[in-house]
Short mmCIF file of C-alpha atoms in Angstrom, two decimals:
data_model
loop_
_atom_site.label_atom_id
_atom_site.label_comp_id
_atom_site.label_asym_id
_atom_site.label_seq_id
_atom_site.Cartn_x
_atom_site.Cartn_y
_atom_site.Cartn_z
CA MET Z 19 -0.11 0.04 -0.22
CA LEU Z 20 1.49 3.38 -0.84
CA ARG Z 21 0.36 4.99 1.97
CA ASP Z 22 2.73 2.67 4.15
CA GLU Z 23 5.63 2.84 1.90
CA VAL Z 24 5.51 6.82 1.98
CA LEU Z 25 5.29 6.73 5.85
CA SER Z 26 7.88 4.14 6.09
CA LEU Z 27 10.34 6.60 4.14
CA LEU Z 28 9.33 9.57 6.31
CA LYS Z 29 9.74 7.60 9.48
CA SER Z 30 13.78 7.93 8.69
CA GLY Z 31 13.20 11.54 9.80
CA GLU Z 32 15.02 13.15 7.05
CA GLU Z 33 13.54 15.73 4.41
CA LEU Z 34 12.55 13.80 1.30
CA SER Z 35 11.47 15.55 -1.98
CA GLY Z 36 8.44 14.47 -3.92
CA GLU Z 37 10.95 13.43 -6.80
CA THR Z 38 13.03 11.51 -4.59
CA MET Z 39 10.14 9.57 -3.08
CA SER Z 40 8.57 8.83 -6.65
CA GLN Z 41 11.69 7.66 -7.74
CA THR Z 42 12.50 5.39 -5.02
CA LEU Z 43 9.08 4.06 -5.03
CA GLY Z 44 8.28 3.62 -8.79
CA VAL Z 45 5.32 5.96 -8.79
CA SER Z 46 4.44 9.43 -9.90
CA ARG Z 47 5.01 12.45 -8.06
CA ALA Z 48 1.05 13.05 -7.93
CA ALA Z 49 0.69 9.51 -6.43
CA VAL Z 50 3.37 10.52 -3.84
CA TRP Z 51 1.37 13.82 -2.92
CA LYS Z 52 -1.99 12.18 -2.57
CA ALA Z 53 -0.49 9.25 -0.08
CA ILE Z 54 0.79 12.54 1.90
CA GLU Z 55 -2.52 14.35 1.80
CA THR Z 56 -3.93 10.78 3.17
CA LEU Z 57 -1.60 10.95 5.85
CA ARG Z 58 -2.13 14.24 6.87
CA GLY Z 59 -5.95 13.56 7.04
CA GLU Z 60 -5.27 10.93 9.63
CA GLY Z 61 -3.54 13.11 11.69
CA TYR Z 62 0.26 13.02 10.70
CA ALA Z 63 1.87 16.35 10.95
CA ILE Z 64 4.06 16.50 7.74
CA SER Z 65 5.84 19.83 6.87
CA SER Z 66 6.75 20.79 3.40
CA ALA Z 67 9.17 23.42 1.87
CA PRO Z 68 10.00 24.22 -1.75
CA ARG Z 69 13.34 22.86 -3.03
CA ARG Z 70 13.85 20.98 0.46
CA GLY Z 71 10.68 18.57 0.57
CA TYR Z 72 8.69 16.85 3.03
CA ARG Z 73 9.43 15.90 6.63
CA LEU Z 74 7.47 14.26 9.25
CA GLU Z 75 7.00 16.18 12.47
CA GLY Z 76 4.54 14.27 14.63
CA SER Z 77 2.43 11.11 14.50
CA PRO Z 78 -0.81 10.17 15.92
CA ASP Z 79 -1.38 6.89 17.87
CA LEU Z 80 -2.08 4.55 14.96
CA LEU Z 81 -0.96 1.10 14.14
CA SER Z 82 0.01 0.30 10.36
CA ALA Z 83 2.86 -1.49 8.30
CA GLY Z 84 4.32 1.84 7.69
CA GLU Z 85 4.72 2.59 11.30
CA LEU Z 86 6.15 -0.77 11.94
CA ALA Z 87 8.47 -1.05 9.07
CA ALA Z 88 11.84 -0.51 10.72
CA ALA Z 89 10.76 -2.38 13.74
CA VAL Z 90 10.26 -5.46 11.88
CA ALA Z 91 12.75 -5.07 9.20
CA GLY Z 92 15.20 -8.34 9.32
CA ARG Z 93 13.12 -9.86 12.08
CA ARG Z 94 11.85 -13.37 11.73
CA VAL Z 95 8.84 -12.46 14.03
CA GLY Z 96 7.12 -9.58 12.04
CA LYS Z 97 8.21 -10.48 8.61
CA GLU Z 98 4.74 -10.87 7.67
CA LEU Z 99 2.68 -7.95 9.38
CA VAL Z 100 -1.08 -7.62 9.09
CA CYS Z 101 -2.66 -4.48 10.93
CA LEU Z 102 -6.55 -4.44 11.22
CA GLU Z 103 -8.92 -1.84 12.89
CA THR Z 104 -11.03 -4.38 14.42
CA VAL Z 105 -11.12 -8.11 14.56
CA ASP Z 106 -12.91 -10.64 16.86
CA SER Z 107 -9.46 -11.96 18.12
CA THR Z 108 -6.10 -11.70 16.92
CA ASN Z 109 -5.70 -15.36 17.68
CA ASN Z 110 -8.54 -16.28 15.82
CA GLU Z 111 -7.06 -14.29 12.81
CA VAL Z 112 -3.72 -15.90 12.72
CA LYS Z 113 -5.65 -19.52 13.06
CA ARG Z 114 -7.88 -18.37 10.03
CA ARG Z 115 -4.93 -17.17 7.81
CA ALA Z 116 -2.89 -20.51 8.85
CA VAL Z 117 -5.18 -22.46 6.94
CA ASP Z 118 -3.01 -21.06 3.83
CA ALA Z 119 0.39 -21.53 3.74
CA VAL Z 120 1.62 -18.59 5.76
CA PRO Z 121 5.22 -17.80 7.19
CA ASP Z 122 6.50 -18.58 10.36
CA GLY Z 123 6.81 -15.23 12.09
CA LEU Z 124 3.24 -13.99 10.80
CA VAL Z 125 2.17 -11.17 13.31
CA VAL Z 126 -1.62 -9.89 13.34
CA LEU Z 127 -2.10 -6.61 15.12
CA ALA Z 128 -5.70 -5.10 15.50
CA GLY Z 129 -6.72 -1.65 17.07
CA GLU Z 130 -9.77 -3.37 18.61
CA GLN Z 131 -11.18 -6.76 19.66
CA THR Z 132 -14.74 -7.64 19.99
CA GLY Z 133 -14.34 -11.13 21.25
CA GLY Z 134 -10.74 -10.89 22.86
CA ARG Z 135 -10.22 -14.29 25.01
CA GLY Z 136 -8.20 -15.21 27.90
CA ARG Z 137 -7.17 -18.60 29.60
CA ARG Z 138 -10.36 -20.72 30.50
CA GLY Z 139 -12.55 -19.14 28.17
CA ARG Z 140 -12.54 -15.62 29.89
CA SER Z 141 -13.06 -12.62 28.16
CA PHE Z 142 -10.38 -9.91 27.36
CA VAL Z 143 -11.45 -6.24 27.69
CA SER Z 144 -10.13 -4.68 24.51
CA PRO Z 145 -11.45 -1.12 23.74
CA ALA Z 146 -10.64 0.49 20.57
CA GLY Z 147 -7.51 2.57 20.38
CA LYS Z 148 -6.39 1.84 23.84
CA GLY Z 149 -4.55 -1.27 24.05
CA LEU Z 150 -2.03 -3.60 22.13
CA TYR Z 151 -3.66 -6.67 20.69
CA LEU Z 152 -1.11 -8.85 18.93
CA SER Z 153 -0.89 -12.49 18.00
CA ALA Z 154 2.25 -14.05 16.31
CA LEU Z 155 2.49 -17.59 14.69
CA LEU Z 156 5.26 -19.50 15.46
CA ARG Z 157 6.62 -22.92 14.53
CA PRO Z 158 9.23 -24.08 17.32
CA ASP Z 159 11.43 -27.07 16.71
CA CYS Z 160 10.97 -28.91 19.86
CA PRO Z 161 9.36 -31.77 21.55
CA LEU Z 162 5.64 -31.32 22.03
CA GLU Z 163 5.95 -31.36 25.99
CA GLN Z 164 8.24 -28.35 25.85
CA VAL Z 165 5.61 -25.86 23.76
CA SER Z 166 3.43 -25.02 26.91
CA ALA Z 167 6.43 -23.15 28.25
CA LEU Z 168 6.16 -20.64 25.29
CA THR Z 169 3.28 -18.82 27.74
CA ALA Z 170 5.90 -18.42 30.39
CA TRP Z 171 8.58 -17.67 28.16
CA THR Z 172 6.30 -14.84 26.41
CA ALA Z 173 5.55 -13.19 29.63
CA VAL Z 174 9.24 -12.72 30.31
CA ALA Z 175 9.38 -11.09 26.88
CA VAL Z 176 6.76 -8.84 27.60
CA CYS Z 177 8.40 -7.54 30.87
CA ASP Z 178 11.59 -7.07 28.58
CA ALA Z 179 9.35 -5.03 26.14
CA VAL Z 180 7.97 -2.90 29.04
CA GLU Z 181 11.23 -2.34 30.58
CA GLU Z 182 12.66 -1.14 27.35
CA LEU Z 183 9.79 1.05 26.72
CA CYS Z 184 9.18 2.56 29.94
CA GLY Z 185 12.16 1.94 32.20
CA THR Z 186 10.25 -0.10 34.84
CA ARG Z 187 10.19 -3.74 34.93
CA PRO Z 188 6.82 -5.54 35.80
CA GLY Z 189 6.42 -9.05 37.30
CA ILE Z 190 4.79 -12.15 36.65
CA LYS Z 191 1.68 -13.88 38.43
CA TRP Z 192 2.14 -17.57 37.77
CA PRO Z 193 1.79 -18.94 34.95
CA ASN Z 194 1.27 -15.70 32.61
CA ASP Z 195 -0.24 -12.68 33.86
CA VAL Z 196 1.99 -9.61 33.47
CA ILE Z 197 1.95 -7.25 36.87
CA LEU Z 198 2.17 -3.62 37.59
CA ASP Z 199 1.70 -2.14 40.74
CA GLY Z 200 -0.16 -5.20 41.83
CA ARG Z 201 -2.61 -5.41 38.93
CA LYS Z 202 -2.77 -6.87 35.48
CA LEU Z 203 -1.12 -5.18 32.71
CA CYS Z 204 -0.99 -7.67 30.08
CA GLY Z 205 -2.79 -11.15 29.54
CA ILE Z 206 -1.13 -13.99 27.20
CA LEU Z 207 -2.98 -16.80 25.64
CA THR Z 208 -1.08 -19.35 23.72
CA GLU Z 209 -2.90 -21.88 21.57
CA LEU Z 210 -1.64 -24.89 19.25
CA GLU Z 211 -2.56 -26.82 16.16
CA LEU Z 212 -1.74 -30.49 15.73
CA GLU Z 213 -2.01 -32.85 12.90
CA ALA Z 214 -4.98 -34.74 13.05
CA GLU Z 215 -3.55 -37.93 11.78
CA THR Z 216 0.15 -37.79 13.71
CA ALA Z 217 -0.54 -35.35 16.51
CA ALA Z 218 2.51 -33.49 15.29
CA LEU Z 219 2.79 -29.96 15.94
CA ARG Z 220 1.73 -27.69 12.96
CA TYR Z 221 2.13 -24.32 14.86
CA VAL Z 222 1.55 -22.48 17.93
CA VAL Z 223 -0.19 -18.88 18.22
CA VAL Z 224 1.01 -16.53 20.79
CA GLY Z 225 -1.28 -14.04 21.62
CA LEU Z 226 -1.19 -11.07 23.95
CA GLY Z 227 -3.19 -8.01 25.31
CA LEU Z 228 -1.21 -5.28 26.67
CA ASN Z 229 -3.08 -2.16 28.27
CA VAL Z 230 -1.46 0.96 27.17
CA SER Z 231 -3.91 4.02 27.76
CA GLN Z 232 -6.97 2.58 29.31
CA THR Z 233 -8.69 4.37 32.17
CA ALA Z 234 -10.67 2.81 35.02
CA ALA Z 235 -14.18 3.74 32.65
CA ASP Z 236 -12.45 1.75 29.97
CA PHE Z 237 -12.06 -1.58 31.72
CA GLY Z 238 -15.41 -1.45 33.81
CA PRO Z 239 -16.41 -1.53 37.52
CA GLU Z 240 -15.76 -5.52 37.38
CA VAL Z 241 -12.23 -5.30 35.91
CA ALA Z 242 -10.96 -1.98 37.05
CA PRO Z 243 -9.89 -3.24 40.48
CA VAL Z 244 -7.60 -5.90 39.03
CA ALA Z 245 -6.35 -4.13 35.92
CA VAL Z 246 -3.91 -1.40 34.97
CA SER Z 247 -2.60 0.29 31.86
CA LEU Z 248 0.76 1.98 31.55
CA ALA Z 249 -0.89 5.30 31.52
CA GLN Z 250 -2.58 4.61 34.83
CA ALA Z 251 0.67 3.11 36.55
CA LEU Z 252 3.33 5.54 35.12
CA GLY Z 253 1.37 8.70 34.21
CA ARG Z 254 2.27 8.33 30.63
CA ALA Z 255 1.93 5.83 27.84
CA PRO Z 256 3.94 5.01 24.64
CA ARG Z 257 2.11 5.10 21.30
CA ARG Z 258 0.84 1.86 20.30
CA ALA Z 259 3.26 1.41 17.67
CA GLU Z 260 6.01 1.96 19.65
CA ALA Z 261 4.90 -0.57 22.05
CA ALA Z 262 4.28 -2.82 19.37
CA GLY Z 263 7.78 -2.48 17.73
CA ALA Z 264 9.12 -3.45 21.43
CA VAL Z 265 6.93 -6.27 21.78
CA ILE Z 266 7.58 -7.71 18.43
CA ALA Z 267 11.49 -7.35 19.04
CA ALA Z 268 11.22 -9.12 22.23
CA LEU Z 269 9.10 -11.79 20.72
CA ASP Z 270 11.71 -12.34 18.03
CA ARG Z 271 14.35 -12.80 20.54
CA MET Z 272 12.41 -15.16 22.50
CA ALA Z 273 11.73 -17.06 19.28
CA ALA Z 274 15.42 -17.19 18.40
CA ASP Z 275 16.12 -18.65 21.95
CA PHE Z 276 13.36 -21.26 22.29
CA PRO Z 277 13.89 -23.69 23.39
CA ARG Z 278 17.83 -24.11 23.44
CA ARG Z 279 18.34 -21.64 26.25
CA TRP Z 280 15.79 -23.02 28.58
CA ALA Z 281 17.99 -22.56 31.71
CA GLU Z 282 18.58 -18.90 31.16
CA TRP Z 283 14.89 -18.21 30.58
CA LEU Z 284 13.74 -20.21 33.59
CA GLU Z 285 15.88 -18.10 35.91
CA ARG Z 286 14.60 -14.91 34.31
CA TYR Z 287 11.06 -16.20 34.72
CA ARG Z 288 11.91 -17.21 38.59
CA ALA Z 289 13.19 -13.85 39.32
CA ASP Z 290 10.13 -11.94 37.68
CA CYS Z 291 7.64 -14.39 39.47
CA LEU Z 292 5.52 -12.45 42.06
CA THR Z 293 3.68 -15.49 43.24
CA LEU Z 294 6.50 -17.34 44.72
CA GLY Z 295 6.70 -16.82 48.46
CA ARG Z 296 3.09 -15.80 48.63
CA PRO Z 297 0.03 -17.50 50.09
CA VAL Z 298 -2.40 -18.66 47.17
CA ARG Z 299 -5.76 -20.18 46.46
CA LEU Z 300 -5.70 -23.21 44.35
CA LEU Z 301 -9.02 -23.43 42.28
CA ARG Z 302 -9.71 -26.84 40.69
CA ALA Z 303 -12.95 -28.39 39.37
CA GLY Z 304 -13.29 -30.12 42.79
CA GLY Z 305 -12.87 -27.15 45.15
CA GLU Z 306 -10.44 -24.46 46.37
CA GLU Z 307 -7.40 -25.06 48.59
CA GLU Z 308 -5.22 -22.64 50.49
CA ALA Z 309 -1.32 -22.94 49.96
CA GLU Z 310 1.91 -21.44 49.66
CA ALA Z 311 3.78 -20.78 46.63
CA GLU Z 312 7.44 -22.24 47.07
CA ALA Z 313 8.94 -22.69 43.62
CA VAL Z 314 8.80 -22.83 39.92
CA ASP Z 315 10.46 -26.21 38.43
CA GLU Z 316 12.12 -26.94 35.51
CA THR Z 317 9.13 -27.47 33.18
CA PHE Z 318 7.63 -23.94 34.71
CA ALA Z 319 4.97 -25.79 36.92
CA LEU Z 320 4.44 -24.26 40.25
CA VAL Z 321 5.49 -26.19 43.29
CA VAL Z 322 3.17 -25.20 46.40
CA ARG Z 323 3.11 -26.51 50.20
CA CYS Z 324 -0.45 -27.54 51.01
CA PRO Z 325 -1.83 -27.66 54.64
CA ALA Z 326 0.00 -30.27 56.80
CA GLY Z 327 3.26 -29.85 54.96
CA ARG Z 328 2.22 -31.84 51.75
CA ARG Z 329 4.22 -30.43 48.76
CA GLU Z 330 2.56 -30.73 45.35
CA THR Z 331 3.32 -29.41 41.84
CA VAL Z 332 0.66 -28.02 39.76
CA SER Z 333 0.34 -27.03 35.82
CA SER Z 334 -1.32 -24.14 34.54
CA GLY Z 335 -3.83 -26.68 32.73
CA GLU Z 336 -4.87 -28.23 36.03
CA VAL Z 337 -5.49 -25.34 38.39
CA SER Z 338 -5.93 -21.46 38.71
CA VAL Z 339 -4.02 -19.81 41.29
CA ARG Z 340 -5.56 -16.81 43.12
CA GLY Z 341 -3.34 -14.18 45.71
CA LEU Z 342 -4.90 -14.36 49.14
CA LEU Z 343 -3.51 -10.42 49.94
CA GLY Z 344 -4.67 -9.02 46.55
CA TYR Z 345 -4.85 -10.15 42.81
CA VAL Z 346 -1.11 -11.23 43.08
#
């Protein structure tokens, strides 16, 4: 799309003449001018001066291929990028596209989700223009039993991205909620597809919703007490395109490391995990039980000490964990 190509050129920060851009892109100067006017209509501040050219002076909070061209250049994750205004779920959209031959590293972004999902079928509040809703398709080369750890690895990657963006490192509520100021900043949902005949792994979809500029009103009365956005916690928020670039870069590093640098990422997860050393409530189909969270084992499962000293290892597929002293 010419609009994205022109924006990508302007993102260099240099003054570029219409002639230079037309020659670079192989289109007419009139087509370049039309793309410039489209961008201005979307809220981009683009100055122009005779014999000097156009310069990008300011950008609105929009997501597009042109905004992210530099961030995804040369990366495995994001080498194919789809930006949508609205979608039911970015995970669903990746799975729909995976019916055809799509490359490893496909990323789908949306400005709004109408049916955002979390673990165990819970809904994820995804208001338009407020958060980063992103899913990536990965094809890791590993035994099937290791794939479930991608959820935990993704949580560490999101912590990396937020620290890079904002200078503040969040923590992780086991197994995969990213926490800032004691409330949920980001939710992660990992889904996989297997071959029907062989049960071989076809692909994994890693989806996340990062709260960027939401207010308490955006979350609603039920979610607001346990959710937080970067704007609420820090008094400021990055543009969503900046957040997307940082997250994609972090996911790209994660994909390159998985699973060969297992021990390193396990130690990083343990360092970020806020659940350890705290009393928790284990929620299972058969009821609830209080316990103390003691450790994260080699498979990223949680080791807890139950009443009467009994120790138990629980996986995210078996149990939900809630804090006794607040959300964490």
